[in-house]
PDB file of C-alpha atoms and ligand atoms in Angstrom:
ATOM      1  CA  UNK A   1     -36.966  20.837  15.270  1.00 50.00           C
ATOM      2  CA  UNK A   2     -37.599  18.801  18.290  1.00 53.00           C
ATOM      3  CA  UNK A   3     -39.093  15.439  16.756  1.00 65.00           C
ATOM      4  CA  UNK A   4     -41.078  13.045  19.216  1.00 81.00           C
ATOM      5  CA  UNK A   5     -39.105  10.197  21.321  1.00 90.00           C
ATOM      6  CA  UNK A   6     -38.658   7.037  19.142  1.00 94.00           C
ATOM      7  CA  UNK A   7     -39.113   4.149  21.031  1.00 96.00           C
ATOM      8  CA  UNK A   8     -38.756   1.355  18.948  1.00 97.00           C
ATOM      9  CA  UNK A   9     -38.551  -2.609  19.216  1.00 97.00           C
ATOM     10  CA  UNK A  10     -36.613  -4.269  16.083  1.00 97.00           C
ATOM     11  CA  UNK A  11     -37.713  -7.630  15.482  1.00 96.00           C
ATOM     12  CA  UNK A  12     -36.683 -10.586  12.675  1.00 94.00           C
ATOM     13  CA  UNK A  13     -34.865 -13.669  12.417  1.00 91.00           C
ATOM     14  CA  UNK A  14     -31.065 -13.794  13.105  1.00 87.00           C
ATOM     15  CA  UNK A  15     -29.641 -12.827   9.604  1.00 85.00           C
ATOM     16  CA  UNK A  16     -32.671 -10.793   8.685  1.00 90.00           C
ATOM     17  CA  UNK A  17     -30.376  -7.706   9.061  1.00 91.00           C
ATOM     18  CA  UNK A  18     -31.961  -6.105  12.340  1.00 93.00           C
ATOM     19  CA  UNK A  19     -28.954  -5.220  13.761  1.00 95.00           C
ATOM     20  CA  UNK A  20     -27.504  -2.756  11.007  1.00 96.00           C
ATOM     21  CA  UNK A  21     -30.912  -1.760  10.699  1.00 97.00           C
ATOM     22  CA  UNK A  22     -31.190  -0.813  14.793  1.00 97.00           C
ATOM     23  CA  UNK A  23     -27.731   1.058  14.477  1.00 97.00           C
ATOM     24  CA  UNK A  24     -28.376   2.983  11.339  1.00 97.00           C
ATOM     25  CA  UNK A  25     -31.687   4.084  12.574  1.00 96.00           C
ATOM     26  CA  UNK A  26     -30.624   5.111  16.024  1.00 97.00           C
ATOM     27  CA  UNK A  27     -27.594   7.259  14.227  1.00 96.00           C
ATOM     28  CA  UNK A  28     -29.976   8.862  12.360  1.00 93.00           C
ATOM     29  CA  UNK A  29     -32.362   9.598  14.865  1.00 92.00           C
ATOM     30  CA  UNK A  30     -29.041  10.800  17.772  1.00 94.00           C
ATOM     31  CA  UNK A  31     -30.706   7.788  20.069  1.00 96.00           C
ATOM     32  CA  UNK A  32     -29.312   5.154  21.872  1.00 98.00           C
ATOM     33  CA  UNK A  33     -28.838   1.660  20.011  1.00 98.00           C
ATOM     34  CA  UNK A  34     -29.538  -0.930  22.910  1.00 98.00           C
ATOM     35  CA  UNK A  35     -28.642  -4.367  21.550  1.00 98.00           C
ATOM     36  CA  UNK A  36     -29.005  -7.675  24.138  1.00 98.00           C
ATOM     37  CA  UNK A  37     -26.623  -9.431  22.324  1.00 96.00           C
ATOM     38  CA  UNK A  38     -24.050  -7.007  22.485  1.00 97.00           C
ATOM     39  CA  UNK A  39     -23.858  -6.443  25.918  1.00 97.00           C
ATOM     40  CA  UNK A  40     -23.836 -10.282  26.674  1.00 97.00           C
ATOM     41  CA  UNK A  41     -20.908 -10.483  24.038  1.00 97.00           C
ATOM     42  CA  UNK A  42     -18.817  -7.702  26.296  1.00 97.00           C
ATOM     43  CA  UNK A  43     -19.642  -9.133  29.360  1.00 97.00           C
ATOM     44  CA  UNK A  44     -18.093 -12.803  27.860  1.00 97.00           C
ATOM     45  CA  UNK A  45     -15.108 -10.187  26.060  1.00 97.00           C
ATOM     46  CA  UNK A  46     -14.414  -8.705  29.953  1.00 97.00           C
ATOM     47  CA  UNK A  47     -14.873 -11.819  31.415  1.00 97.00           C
ATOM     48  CA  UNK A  48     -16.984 -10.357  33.766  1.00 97.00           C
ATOM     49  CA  UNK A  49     -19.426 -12.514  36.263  1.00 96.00           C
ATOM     50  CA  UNK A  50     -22.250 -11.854  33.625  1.00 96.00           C
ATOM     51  CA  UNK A  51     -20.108 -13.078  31.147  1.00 97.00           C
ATOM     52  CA  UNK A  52     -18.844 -16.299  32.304  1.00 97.00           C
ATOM     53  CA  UNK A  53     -22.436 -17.187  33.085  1.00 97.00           C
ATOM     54  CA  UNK A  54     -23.774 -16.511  29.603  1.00 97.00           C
ATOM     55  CA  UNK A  55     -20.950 -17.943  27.474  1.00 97.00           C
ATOM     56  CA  UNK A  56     -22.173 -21.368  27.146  1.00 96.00           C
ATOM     57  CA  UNK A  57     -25.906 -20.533  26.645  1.00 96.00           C
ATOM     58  CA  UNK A  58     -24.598 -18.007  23.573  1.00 95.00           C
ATOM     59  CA  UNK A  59     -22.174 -20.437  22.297  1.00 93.00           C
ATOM     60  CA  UNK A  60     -25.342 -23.188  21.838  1.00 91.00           C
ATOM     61  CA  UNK A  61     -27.240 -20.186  20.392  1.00 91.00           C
ATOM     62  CA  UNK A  62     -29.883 -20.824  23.197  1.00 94.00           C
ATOM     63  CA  UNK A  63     -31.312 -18.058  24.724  1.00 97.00           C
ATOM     64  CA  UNK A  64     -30.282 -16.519  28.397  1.00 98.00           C
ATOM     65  CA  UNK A  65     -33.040 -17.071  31.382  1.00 98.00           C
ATOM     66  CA  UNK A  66     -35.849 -14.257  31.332  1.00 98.00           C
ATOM     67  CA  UNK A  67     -35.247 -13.556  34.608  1.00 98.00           C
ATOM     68  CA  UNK A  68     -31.422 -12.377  33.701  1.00 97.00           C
ATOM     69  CA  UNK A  69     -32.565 -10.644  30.448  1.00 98.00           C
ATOM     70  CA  UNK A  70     -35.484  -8.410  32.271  1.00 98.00           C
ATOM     71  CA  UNK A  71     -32.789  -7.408  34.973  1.00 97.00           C
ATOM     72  CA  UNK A  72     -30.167  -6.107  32.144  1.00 97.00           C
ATOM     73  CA  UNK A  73     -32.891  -4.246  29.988  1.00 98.00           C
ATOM     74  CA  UNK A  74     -34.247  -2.467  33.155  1.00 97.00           C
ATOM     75  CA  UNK A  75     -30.845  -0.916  34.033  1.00 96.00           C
ATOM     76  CA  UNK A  76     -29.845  -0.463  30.907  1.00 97.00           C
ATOM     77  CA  UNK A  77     -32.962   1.675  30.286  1.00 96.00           C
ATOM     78  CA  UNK A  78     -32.658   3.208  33.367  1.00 94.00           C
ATOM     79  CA  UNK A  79     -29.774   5.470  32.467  1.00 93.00           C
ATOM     80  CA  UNK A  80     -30.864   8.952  31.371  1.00 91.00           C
ATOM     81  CA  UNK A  81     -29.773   8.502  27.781  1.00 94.00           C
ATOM     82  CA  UNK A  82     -33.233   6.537  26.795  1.00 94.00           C
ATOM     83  CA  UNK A  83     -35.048   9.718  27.155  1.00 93.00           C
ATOM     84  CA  UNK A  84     -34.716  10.395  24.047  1.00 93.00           C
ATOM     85  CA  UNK A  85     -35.815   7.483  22.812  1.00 96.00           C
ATOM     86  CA  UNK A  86     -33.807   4.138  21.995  1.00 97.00           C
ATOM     87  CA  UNK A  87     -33.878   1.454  19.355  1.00 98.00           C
ATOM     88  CA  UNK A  88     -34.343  -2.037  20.933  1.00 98.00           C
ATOM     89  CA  UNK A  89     -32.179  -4.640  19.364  1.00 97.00           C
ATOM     90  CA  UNK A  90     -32.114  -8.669  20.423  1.00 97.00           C
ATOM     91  CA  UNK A  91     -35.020  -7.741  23.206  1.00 98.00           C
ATOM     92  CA  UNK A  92     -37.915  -8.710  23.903  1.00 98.00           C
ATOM     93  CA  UNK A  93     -36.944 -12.607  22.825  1.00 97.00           C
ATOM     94  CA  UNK A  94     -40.152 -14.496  24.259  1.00 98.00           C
ATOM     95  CA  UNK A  95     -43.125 -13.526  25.109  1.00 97.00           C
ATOM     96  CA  UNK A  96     -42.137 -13.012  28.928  1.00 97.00           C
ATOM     97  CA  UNK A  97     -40.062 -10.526  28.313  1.00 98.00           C
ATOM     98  CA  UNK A  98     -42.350  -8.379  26.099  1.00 97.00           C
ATOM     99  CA  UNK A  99     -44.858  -8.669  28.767  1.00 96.00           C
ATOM    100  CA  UNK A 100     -42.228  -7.274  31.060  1.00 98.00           C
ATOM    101  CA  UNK A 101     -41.233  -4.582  28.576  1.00 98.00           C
ATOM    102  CA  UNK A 102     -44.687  -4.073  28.036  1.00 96.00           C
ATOM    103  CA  UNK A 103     -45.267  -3.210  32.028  1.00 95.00           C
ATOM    104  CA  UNK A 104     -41.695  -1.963  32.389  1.00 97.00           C
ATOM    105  CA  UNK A 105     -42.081   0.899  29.602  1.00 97.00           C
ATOM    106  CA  UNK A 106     -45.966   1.818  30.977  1.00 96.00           C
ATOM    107  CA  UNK A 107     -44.823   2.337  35.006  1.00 95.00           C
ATOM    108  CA  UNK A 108     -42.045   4.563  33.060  1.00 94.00           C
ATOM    109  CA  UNK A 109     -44.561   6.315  30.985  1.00 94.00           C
ATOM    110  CA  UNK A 110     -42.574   5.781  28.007  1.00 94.00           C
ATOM    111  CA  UNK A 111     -44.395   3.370  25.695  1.00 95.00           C
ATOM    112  CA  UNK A 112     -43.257   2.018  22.729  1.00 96.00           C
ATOM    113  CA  UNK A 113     -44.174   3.746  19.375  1.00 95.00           C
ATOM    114  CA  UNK A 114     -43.168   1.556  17.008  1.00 95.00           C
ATOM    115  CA  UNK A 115     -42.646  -2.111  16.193  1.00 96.00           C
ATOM    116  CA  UNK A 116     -40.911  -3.076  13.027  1.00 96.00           C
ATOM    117  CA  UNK A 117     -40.053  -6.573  11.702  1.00 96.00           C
ATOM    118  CA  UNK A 118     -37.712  -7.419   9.248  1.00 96.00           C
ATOM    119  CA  UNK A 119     -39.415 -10.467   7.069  1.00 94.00           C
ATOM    120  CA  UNK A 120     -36.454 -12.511   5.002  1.00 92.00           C
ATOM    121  CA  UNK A 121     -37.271 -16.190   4.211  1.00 88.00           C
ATOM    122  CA  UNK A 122     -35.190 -18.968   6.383  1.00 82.00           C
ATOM    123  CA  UNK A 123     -33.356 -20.212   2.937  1.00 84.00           C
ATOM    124  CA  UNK A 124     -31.803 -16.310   2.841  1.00 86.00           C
ATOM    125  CA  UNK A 125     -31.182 -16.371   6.236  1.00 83.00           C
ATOM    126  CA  UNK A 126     -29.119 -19.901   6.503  1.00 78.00           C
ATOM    127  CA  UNK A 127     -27.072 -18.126   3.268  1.00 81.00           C
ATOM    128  CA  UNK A 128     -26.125 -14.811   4.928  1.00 79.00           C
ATOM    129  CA  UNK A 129     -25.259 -16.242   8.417  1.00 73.00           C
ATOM    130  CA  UNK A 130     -23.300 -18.677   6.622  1.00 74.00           C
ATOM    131  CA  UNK A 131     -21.511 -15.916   4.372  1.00 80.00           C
ATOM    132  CA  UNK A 132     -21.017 -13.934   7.808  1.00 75.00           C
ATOM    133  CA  UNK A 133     -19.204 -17.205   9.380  1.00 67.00           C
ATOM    134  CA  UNK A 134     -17.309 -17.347   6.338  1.00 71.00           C
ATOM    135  CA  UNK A 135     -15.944 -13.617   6.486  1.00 71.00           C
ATOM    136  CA  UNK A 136     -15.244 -13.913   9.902  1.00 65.00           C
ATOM    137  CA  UNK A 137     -17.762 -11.743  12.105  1.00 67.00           C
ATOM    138  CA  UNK A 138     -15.838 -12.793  14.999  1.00 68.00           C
ATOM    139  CA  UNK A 139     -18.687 -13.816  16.342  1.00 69.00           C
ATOM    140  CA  UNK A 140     -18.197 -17.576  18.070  1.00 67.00           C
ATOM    141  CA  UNK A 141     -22.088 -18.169  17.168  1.00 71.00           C
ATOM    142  CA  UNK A 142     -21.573 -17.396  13.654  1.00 70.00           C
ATOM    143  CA  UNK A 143     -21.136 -20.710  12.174  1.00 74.00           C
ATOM    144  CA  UNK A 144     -23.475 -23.303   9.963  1.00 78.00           C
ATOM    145  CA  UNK A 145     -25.111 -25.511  13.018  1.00 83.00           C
ATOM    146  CA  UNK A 146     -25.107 -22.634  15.448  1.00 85.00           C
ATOM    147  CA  UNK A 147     -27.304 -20.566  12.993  1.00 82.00           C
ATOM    148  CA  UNK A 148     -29.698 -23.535  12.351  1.00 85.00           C
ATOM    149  CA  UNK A 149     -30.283 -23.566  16.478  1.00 89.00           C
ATOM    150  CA  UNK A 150     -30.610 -20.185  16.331  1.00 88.00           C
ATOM    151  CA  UNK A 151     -33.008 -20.335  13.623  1.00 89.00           C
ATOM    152  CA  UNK A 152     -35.298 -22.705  15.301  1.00 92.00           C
ATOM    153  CA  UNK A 153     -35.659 -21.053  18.816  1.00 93.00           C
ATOM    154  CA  UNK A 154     -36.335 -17.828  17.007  1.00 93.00           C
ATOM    155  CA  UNK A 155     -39.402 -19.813  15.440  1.00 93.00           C
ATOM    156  CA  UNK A 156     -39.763 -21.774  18.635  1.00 95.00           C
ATOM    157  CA  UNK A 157     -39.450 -18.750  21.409  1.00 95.00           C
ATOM    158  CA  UNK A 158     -39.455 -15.304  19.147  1.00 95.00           C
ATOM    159  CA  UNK A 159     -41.937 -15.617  16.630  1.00 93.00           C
ATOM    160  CA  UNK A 160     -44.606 -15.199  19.540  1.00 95.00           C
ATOM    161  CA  UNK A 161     -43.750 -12.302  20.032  1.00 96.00           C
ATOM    162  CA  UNK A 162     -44.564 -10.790  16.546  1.00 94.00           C
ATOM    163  CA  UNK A 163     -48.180 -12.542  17.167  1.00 94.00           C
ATOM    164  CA  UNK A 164     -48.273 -10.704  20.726  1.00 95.00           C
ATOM    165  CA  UNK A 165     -47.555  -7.560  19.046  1.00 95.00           C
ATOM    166  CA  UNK A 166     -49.423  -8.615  15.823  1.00 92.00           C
ATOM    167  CA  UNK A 167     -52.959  -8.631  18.016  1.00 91.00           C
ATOM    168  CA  UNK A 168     -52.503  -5.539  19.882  1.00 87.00           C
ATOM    169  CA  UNK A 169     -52.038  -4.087  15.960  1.00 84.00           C
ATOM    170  CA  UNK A 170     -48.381  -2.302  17.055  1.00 88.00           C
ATOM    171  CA  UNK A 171     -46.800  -4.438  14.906  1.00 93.00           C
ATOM    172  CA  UNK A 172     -45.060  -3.040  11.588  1.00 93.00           C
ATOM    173  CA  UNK A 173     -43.929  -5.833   8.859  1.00 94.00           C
ATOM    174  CA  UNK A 174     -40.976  -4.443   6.280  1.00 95.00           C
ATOM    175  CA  UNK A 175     -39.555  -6.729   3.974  1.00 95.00           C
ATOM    176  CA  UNK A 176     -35.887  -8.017   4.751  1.00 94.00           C
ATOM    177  CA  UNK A 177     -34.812  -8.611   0.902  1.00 93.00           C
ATOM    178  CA  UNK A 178     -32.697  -5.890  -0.828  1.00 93.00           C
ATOM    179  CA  UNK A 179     -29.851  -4.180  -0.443  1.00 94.00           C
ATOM    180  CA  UNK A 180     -29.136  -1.848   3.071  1.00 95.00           C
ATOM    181  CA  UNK A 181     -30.290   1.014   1.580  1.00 96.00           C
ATOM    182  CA  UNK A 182     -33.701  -0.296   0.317  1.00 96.00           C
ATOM    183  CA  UNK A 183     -34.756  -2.112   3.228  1.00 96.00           C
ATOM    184  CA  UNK A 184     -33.662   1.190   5.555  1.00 95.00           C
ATOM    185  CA  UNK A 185     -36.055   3.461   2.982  1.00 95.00           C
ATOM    186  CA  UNK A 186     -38.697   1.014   4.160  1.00 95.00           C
ATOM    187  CA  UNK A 187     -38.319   1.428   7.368  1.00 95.00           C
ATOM    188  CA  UNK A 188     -38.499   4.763   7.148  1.00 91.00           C
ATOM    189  CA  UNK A 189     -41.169   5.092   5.223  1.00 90.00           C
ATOM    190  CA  UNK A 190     -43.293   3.235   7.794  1.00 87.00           C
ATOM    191  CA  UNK A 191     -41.904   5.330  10.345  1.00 87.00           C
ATOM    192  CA  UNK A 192     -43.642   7.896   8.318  1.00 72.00           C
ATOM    193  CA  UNK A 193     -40.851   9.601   7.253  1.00 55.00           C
ATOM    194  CA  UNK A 194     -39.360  10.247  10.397  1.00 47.00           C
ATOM    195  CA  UNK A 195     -35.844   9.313   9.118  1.00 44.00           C
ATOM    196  CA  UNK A 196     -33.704  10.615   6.647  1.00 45.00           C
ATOM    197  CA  UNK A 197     -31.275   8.043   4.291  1.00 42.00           C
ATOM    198  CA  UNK A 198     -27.710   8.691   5.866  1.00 41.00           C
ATOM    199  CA  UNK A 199     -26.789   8.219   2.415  1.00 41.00           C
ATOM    200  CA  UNK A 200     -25.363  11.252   0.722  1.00 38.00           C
TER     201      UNK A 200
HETATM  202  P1  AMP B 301     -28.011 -11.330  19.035  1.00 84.92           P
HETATM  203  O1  AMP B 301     -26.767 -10.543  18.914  1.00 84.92           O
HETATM  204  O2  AMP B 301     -29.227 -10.477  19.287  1.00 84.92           O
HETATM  205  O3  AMP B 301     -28.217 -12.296  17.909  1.00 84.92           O
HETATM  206  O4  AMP B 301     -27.855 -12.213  20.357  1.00 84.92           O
HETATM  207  C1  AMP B 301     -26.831 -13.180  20.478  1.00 84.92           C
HETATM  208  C2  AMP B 301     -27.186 -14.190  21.564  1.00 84.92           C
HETATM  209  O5  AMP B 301     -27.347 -13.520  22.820  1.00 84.92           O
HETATM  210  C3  AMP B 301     -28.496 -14.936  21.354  1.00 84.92           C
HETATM  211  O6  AMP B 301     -28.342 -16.060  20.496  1.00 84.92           O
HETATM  212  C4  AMP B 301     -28.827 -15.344  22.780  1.00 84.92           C
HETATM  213  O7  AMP B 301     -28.018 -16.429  23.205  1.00 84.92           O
HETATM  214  C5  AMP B 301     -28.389 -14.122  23.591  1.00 84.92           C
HETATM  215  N1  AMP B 301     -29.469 -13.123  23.733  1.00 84.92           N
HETATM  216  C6  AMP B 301     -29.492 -11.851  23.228  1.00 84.92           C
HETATM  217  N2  AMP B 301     -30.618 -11.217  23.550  1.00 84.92           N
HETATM  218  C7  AMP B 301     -31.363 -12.099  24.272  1.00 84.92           C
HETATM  219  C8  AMP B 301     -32.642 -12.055  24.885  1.00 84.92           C
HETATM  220  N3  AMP B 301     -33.418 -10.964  24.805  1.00 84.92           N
HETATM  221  N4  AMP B 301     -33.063 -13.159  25.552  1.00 84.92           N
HETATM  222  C9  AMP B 301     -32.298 -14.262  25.644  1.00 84.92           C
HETATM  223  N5  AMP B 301     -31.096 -14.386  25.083  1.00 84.92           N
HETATM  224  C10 AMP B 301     -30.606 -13.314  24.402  1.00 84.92           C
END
């Protein structure tokens, strides 16, 4: 059965769990899993021109320009593979660029269908980044003070964008707390359904 194109924004604090979320979701659903934040980290990894530009802004867990971030998600969702619909991960960050998406997606004729935030208080979220550091994500943002920065431009720059999305009624809240399982069962079920547990 052919299902309908997912097009789907993930949205939630750093720590909140969004990005296993996005990955398990667009596994289930054979679409493409389009984080921000991991194509920044590959550009620093290759050391490519993209890279060395964004290393310090990452490092400070800042946020990259608008301007850079519009460019990258229009190319990346240029290639043929979003067709089929694609799980946003890290994007849109401020309300610029969901404007952007917003009028980037409609002269595409692909609108979004869904918009799903993960809800997990800040006290959680300070814990799991921290536990992340401590394992060693490999991440050079991953760390105590980095996180706390991070925390507060996601309140500062991000959270406007659940509003934006909040008024124009799009916007789906799920609650962040429980184990990977649970919280993917809720997405699901407000996706209606749509997905099936990868769990066997
Ligand atoms: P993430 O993996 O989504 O947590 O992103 C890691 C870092 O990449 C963020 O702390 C930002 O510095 C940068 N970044 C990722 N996506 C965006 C975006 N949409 N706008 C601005 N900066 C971004």
């Amino acid at each position: 059965m052919v299902q309908n194109p997912l097009r789907i924004v993930m949205l939630g604090p750093p720590g909140a769990g969004k990005g296993t979320q996005a990955v398990l979701l667009a596994k289930s659903r054979a679409i493409p899993h389009i984080s921000t934040g991991e194509i920044l980290r590959e550009a620093i990894a290759n050391d490519s021109p993209l890279g060395r530009e964004v290393k310090a802004v990452l490092d400070a867990g800042n946020l990259v320009s608008d301007k850079l971030m519009i460019d990258l998600i229009r190319q990346r969702l240029s290639k043929g593979d979003s067709d089929a619909g694609f799980v946003l991960d890290g994007f849109p960050r401020t309300l610029a660029q969901a404007q952007a998406l917003s009028s980037l997606l409609g002269e595409m004729g692909k609108p979004l269908t869904n918009i799903v935030e993960l809800n997990v208080s800040d006290s959680v979220l300070l814990e799991r980044i921290r536990l992340r550091g401590a394992k060693g994500s490999g991440r050079s943002d991953d760390n105590v003070e980095v996180a706390a920065r991070r925390l507060k431009v996601y309140w500062e720059q991000t959270a406007p964008v659940s509003a934006y999305y909040e008024e124009r009624k799009e916007l789906s809240k799920v609650d962040g707390l429980g184990t990977i399982e649970e919280v993917q069962n809720r997405i699901s079920a407000g996706l209606g359904g749509v997905v099936k547990s990868l769990k066997k």
